[in-house]
mmCIF file of C-alpha atoms in Angstrom:
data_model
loop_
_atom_site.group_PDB
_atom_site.id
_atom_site.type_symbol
_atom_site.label_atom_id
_atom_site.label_comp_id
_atom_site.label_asym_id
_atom_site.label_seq_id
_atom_site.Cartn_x
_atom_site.Cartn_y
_atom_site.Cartn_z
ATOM 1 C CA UNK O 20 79.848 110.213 105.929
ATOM 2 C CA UNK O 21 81.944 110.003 102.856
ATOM 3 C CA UNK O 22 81.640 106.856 100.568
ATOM 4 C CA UNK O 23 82.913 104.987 98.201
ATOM 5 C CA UNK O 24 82.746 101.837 96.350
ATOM 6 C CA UNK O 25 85.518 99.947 95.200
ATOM 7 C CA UNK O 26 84.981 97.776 92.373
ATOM 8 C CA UNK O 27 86.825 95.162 93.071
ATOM 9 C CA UNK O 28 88.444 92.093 91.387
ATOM 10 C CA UNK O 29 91.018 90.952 93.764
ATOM 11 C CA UNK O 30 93.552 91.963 91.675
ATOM 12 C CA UNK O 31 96.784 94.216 91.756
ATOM 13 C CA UNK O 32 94.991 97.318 90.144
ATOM 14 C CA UNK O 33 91.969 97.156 92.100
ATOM 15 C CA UNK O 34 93.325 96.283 95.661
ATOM 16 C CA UNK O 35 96.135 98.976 95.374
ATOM 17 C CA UNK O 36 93.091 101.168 94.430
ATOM 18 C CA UNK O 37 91.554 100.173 97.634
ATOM 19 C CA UNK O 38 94.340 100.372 99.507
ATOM 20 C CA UNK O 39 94.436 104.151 98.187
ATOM 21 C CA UNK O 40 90.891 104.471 99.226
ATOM 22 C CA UNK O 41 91.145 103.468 102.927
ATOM 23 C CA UNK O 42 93.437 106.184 103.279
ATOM 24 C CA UNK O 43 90.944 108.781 101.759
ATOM 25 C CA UNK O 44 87.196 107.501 102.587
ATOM 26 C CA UNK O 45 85.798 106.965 105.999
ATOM 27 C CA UNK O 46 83.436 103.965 104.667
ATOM 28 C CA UNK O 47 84.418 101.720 101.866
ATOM 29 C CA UNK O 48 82.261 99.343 99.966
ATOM 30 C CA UNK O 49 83.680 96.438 97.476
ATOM 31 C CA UNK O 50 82.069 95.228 94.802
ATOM 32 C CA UNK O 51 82.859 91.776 93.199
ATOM 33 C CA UNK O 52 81.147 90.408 90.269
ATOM 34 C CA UNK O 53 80.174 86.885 89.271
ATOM 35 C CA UNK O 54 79.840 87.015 85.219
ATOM 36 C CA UNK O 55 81.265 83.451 84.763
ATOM 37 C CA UNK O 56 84.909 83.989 84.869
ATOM 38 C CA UNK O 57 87.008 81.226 84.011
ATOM 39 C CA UNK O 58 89.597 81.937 86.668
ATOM 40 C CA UNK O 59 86.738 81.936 88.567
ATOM 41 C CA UNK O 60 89.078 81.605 92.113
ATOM 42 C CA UNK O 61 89.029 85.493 91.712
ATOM 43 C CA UNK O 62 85.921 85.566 94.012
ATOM 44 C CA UNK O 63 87.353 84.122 96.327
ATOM 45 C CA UNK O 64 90.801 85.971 96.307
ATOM 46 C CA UNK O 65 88.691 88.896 96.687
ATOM 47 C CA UNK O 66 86.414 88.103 99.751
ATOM 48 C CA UNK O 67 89.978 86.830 101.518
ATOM 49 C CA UNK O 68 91.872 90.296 100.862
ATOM 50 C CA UNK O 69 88.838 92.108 102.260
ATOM 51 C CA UNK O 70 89.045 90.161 105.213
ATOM 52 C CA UNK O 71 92.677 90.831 105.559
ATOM 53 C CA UNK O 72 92.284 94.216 104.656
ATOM 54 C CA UNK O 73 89.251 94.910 107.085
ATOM 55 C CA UNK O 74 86.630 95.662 104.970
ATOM 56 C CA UNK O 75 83.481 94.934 106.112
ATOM 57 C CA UNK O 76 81.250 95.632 103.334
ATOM 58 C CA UNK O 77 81.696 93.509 100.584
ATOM 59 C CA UNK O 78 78.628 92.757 98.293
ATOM 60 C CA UNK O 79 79.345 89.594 95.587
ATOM 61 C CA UNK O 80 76.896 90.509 92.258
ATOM 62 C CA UNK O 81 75.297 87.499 90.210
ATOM 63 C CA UNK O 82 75.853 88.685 86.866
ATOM 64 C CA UNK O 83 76.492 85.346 84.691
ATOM 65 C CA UNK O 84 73.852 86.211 82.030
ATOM 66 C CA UNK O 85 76.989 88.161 81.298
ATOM 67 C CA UNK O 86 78.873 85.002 80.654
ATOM 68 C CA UNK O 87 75.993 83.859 78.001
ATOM 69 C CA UNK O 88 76.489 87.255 76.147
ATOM 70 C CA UNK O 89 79.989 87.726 76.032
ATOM 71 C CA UNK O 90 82.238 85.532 73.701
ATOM 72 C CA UNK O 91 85.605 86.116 75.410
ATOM 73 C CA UNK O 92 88.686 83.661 76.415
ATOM 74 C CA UNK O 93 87.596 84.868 80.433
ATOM 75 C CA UNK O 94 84.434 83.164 79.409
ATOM 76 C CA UNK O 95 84.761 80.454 77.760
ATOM 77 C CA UNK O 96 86.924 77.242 78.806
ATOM 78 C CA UNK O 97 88.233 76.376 74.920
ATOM 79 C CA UNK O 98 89.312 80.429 73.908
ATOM 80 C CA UNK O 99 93.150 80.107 74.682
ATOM 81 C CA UNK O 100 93.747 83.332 76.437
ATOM 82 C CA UNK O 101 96.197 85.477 74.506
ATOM 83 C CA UNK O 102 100.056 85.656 75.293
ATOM 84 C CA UNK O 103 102.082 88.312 75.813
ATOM 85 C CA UNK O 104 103.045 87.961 71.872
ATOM 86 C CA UNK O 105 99.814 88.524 71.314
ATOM 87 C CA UNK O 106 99.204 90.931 67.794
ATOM 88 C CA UNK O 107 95.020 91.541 67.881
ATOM 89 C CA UNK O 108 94.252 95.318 67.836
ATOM 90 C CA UNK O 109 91.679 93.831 70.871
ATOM 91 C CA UNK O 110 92.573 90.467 72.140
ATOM 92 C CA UNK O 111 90.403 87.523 73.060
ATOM 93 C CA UNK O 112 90.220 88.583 76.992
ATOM 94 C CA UNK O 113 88.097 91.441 76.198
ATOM 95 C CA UNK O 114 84.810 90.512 77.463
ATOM 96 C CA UNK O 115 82.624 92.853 75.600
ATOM 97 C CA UNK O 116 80.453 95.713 77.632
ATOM 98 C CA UNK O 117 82.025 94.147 81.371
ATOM 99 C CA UNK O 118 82.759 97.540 82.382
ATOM 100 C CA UNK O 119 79.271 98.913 81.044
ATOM 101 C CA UNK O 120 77.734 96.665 83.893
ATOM 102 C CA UNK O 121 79.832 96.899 85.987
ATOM 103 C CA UNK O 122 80.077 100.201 86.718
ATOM 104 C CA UNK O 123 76.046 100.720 85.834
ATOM 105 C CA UNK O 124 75.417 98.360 88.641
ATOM 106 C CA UNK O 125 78.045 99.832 90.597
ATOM 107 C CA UNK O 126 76.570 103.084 90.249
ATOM 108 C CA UNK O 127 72.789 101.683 91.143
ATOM 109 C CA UNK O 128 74.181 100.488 94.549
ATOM 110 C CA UNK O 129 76.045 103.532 95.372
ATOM 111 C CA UNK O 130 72.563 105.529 95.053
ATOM 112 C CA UNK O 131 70.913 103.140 97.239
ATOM 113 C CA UNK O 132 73.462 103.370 99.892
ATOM 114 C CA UNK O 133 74.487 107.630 99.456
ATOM 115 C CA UNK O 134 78.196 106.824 98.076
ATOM 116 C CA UNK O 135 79.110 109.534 95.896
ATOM 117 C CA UNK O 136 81.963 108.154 94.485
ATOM 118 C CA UNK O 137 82.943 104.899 92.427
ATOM 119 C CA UNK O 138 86.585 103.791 92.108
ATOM 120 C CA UNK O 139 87.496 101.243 89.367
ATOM 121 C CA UNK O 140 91.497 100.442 88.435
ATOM 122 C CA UNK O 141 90.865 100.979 84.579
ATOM 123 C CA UNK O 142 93.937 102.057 82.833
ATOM 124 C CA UNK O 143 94.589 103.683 79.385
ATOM 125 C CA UNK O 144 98.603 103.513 79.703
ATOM 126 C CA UNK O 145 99.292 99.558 80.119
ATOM 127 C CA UNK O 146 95.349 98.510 79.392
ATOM 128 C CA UNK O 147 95.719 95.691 76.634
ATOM 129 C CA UNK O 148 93.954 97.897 73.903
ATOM 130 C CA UNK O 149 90.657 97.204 76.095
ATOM 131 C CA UNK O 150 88.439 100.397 74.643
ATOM 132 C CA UNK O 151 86.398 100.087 78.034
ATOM 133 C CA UNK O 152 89.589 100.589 80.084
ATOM 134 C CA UNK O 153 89.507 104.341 78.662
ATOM 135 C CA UNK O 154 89.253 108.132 79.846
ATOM 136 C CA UNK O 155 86.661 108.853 77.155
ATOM 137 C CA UNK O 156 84.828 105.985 78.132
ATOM 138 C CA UNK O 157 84.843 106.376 81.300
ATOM 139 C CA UNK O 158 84.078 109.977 81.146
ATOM 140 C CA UNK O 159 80.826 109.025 79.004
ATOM 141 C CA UNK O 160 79.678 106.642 81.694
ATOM 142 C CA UNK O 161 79.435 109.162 84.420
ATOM 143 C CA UNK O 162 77.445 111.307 82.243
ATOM 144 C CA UNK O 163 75.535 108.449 81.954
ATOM 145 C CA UNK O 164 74.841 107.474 85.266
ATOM 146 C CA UNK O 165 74.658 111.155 86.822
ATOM 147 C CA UNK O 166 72.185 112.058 83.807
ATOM 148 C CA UNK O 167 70.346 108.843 84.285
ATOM 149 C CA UNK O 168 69.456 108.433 87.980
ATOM 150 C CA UNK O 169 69.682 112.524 88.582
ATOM 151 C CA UNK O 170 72.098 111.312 91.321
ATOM 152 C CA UNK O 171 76.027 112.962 90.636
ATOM 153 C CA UNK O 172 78.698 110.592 90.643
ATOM 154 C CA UNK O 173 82.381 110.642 90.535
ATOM 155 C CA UNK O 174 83.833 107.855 89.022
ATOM 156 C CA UNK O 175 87.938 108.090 89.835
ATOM 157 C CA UNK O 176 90.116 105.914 87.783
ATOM 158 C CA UNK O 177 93.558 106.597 89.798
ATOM 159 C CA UNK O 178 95.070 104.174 87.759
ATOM 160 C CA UNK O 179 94.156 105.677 84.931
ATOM 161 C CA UNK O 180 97.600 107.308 83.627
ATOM 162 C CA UNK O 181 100.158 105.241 85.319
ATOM 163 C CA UNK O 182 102.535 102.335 83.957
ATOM 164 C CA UNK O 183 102.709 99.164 85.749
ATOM 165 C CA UNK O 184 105.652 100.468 87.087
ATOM 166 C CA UNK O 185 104.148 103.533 88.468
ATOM 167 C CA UNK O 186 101.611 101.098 90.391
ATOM 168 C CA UNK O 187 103.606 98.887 91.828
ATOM 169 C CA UNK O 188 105.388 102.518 93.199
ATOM 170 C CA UNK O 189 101.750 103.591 94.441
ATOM 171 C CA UNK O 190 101.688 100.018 96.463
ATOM 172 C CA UNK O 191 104.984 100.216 97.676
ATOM 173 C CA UNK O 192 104.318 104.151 98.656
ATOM 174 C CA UNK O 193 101.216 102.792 100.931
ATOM 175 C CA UNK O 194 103.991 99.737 102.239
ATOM 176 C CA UNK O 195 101.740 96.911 100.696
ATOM 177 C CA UNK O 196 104.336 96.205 97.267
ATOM 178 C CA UNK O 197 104.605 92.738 99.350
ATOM 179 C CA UNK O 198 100.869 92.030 100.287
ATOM 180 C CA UNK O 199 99.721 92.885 96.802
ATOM 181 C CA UNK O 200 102.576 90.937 95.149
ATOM 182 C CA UNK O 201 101.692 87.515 97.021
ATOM 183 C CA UNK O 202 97.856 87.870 97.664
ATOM 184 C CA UNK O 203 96.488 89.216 94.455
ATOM 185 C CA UNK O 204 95.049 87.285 91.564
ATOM 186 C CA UNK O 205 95.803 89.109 88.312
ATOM 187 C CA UNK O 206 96.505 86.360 85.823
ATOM 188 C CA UNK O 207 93.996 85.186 83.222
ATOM 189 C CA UNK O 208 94.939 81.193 84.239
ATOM 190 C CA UNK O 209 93.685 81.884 87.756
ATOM 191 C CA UNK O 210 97.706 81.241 89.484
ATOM 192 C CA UNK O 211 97.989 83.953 92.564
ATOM 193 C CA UNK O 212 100.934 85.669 93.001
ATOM 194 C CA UNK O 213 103.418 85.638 90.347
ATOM 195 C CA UNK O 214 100.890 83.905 88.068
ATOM 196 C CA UNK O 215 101.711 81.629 85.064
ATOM 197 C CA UNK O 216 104.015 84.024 83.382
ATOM 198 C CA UNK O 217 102.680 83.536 79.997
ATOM 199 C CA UNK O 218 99.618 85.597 79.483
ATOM 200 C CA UNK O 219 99.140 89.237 78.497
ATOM 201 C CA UNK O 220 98.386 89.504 82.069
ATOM 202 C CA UNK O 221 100.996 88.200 83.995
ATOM 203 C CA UNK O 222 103.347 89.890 81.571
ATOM 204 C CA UNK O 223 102.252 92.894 82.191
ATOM 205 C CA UNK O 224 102.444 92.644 85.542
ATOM 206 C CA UNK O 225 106.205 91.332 85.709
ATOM 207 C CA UNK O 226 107.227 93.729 83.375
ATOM 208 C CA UNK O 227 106.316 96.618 85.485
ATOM 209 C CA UNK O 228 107.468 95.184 89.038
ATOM 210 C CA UNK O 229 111.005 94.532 86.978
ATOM 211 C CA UNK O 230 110.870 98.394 86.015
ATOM 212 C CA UNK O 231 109.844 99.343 89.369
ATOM 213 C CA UNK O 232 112.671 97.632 91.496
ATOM 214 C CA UNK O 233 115.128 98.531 88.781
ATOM 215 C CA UNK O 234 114.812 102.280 89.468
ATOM 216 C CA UNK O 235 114.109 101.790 92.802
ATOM 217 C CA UNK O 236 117.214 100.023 92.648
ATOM 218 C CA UNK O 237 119.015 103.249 90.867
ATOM 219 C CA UNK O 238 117.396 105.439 93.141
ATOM 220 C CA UNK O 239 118.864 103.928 96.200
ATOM 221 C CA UNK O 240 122.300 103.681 94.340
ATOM 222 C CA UNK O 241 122.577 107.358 93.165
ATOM 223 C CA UNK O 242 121.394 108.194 96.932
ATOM 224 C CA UNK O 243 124.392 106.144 98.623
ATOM 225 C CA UNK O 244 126.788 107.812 96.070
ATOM 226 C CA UNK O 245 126.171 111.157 96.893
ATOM 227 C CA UNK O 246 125.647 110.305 100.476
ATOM 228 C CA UNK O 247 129.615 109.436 100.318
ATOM 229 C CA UNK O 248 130.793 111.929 98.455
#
């Protein structure tokens, strides 16, 4: 049976990476971790869209000793979290070595379970100068993880290269722009939906759905012009 694991936040990236992956897997697993999040509500955002999405297996992970590590404004109450006029070369939300455990732990359970094949919705195009959001990085980590459990693994980032703009096009292209618009949790104050519209997050976000309809928009007009000539 092909496998894969999602890792899974509940957010835009990594439920239109899901989405993508029922289409292409015959079982899917989600992953959610617990490291102590402030917007904490993500855990729950995440067990709701597997539910709506039908996905069965959904494993929650303890990992809050992360929290004690990792000084981060995700992890700690009085770090404002950065706005989108934000001028760090990284900004506060990084919360240093997340994706090292995640995907290590990801990577454990898809041994245990035969999954070949680990999906995470990293990107290096729109990724907030986050150097654990990269190719090379995640590149190194398979090598890692094949090399350290003698167990092969594919770890697919389709995210990877696309603008915001080309993933709200990937939901829309699976007929979910709606569902992952109003269900998913992507900004760092923990608002669902359109968020709070003031962190790196949500401006991201916004900025790409704007571009998106905009030249879906242009699209549609340059179609009905030639359409009456």
């Amino acid at each position: 049976m092909n496998k894969a694991i999602v890792i899974f936040s509940g957010g835009q990236d990594s439920t239109t990476c899901l989405i993508q992956a029922q289409q292409h897997f015959d079982e899917i697993h989600c992953v959610t971790f617990d490291y102590g999040q402030r917007h904490k509500q993500e855990i729950e955002v995440a067990r709701n869209i597997c539910k709506k999405l039908e996905v069965y297996q959904h494993k929650i992970m303890d990992v809050t000793l992360l929290n004690e590590l990792s000084i981060s404004a995700l992890t700690r109450d009085d770090i404002p979290v950065p706005s989108q006029h934000y001028d760090q070369d990284i900004p506060s939300s990084f919360v240093p070595g997340r994706n090292i455990l995640f995907l290590t732990l990801a990577g454990i359970y898809a041994y245990q379970i035969g999954a070949k094949t680990l999906i995470t919705g990293v990107c290096e195009t729109d990724f907030s100068n986050y150097p654990d959001c990269r190719h090379d990085f995640v590149q190194a980590q398979q090598k890692v993880l094949s090399l350290g459990m003698d167990y092969e693994l594919d770890i697919q980032t389709p995210l990877m290269w696309l603008t915001k703009a080309e993933t709200w096009a990937l939901a829309d292209q699976y007929k979910q722009l709606e569902f992952i618009k109003n269900e998913t949790l992507t900004c760092y104050n923990g608002i669902i939906g359109t968020g709070c519209q003031s962190c790196i997050a949500c401006d991201l976000r916004q900025k790409g759905l704007e571009a998106y309809l905009a030249s879906k928009e242009n699209e549609l007009h340059h179609s009905t012009t030639h359409n009456f000539l």
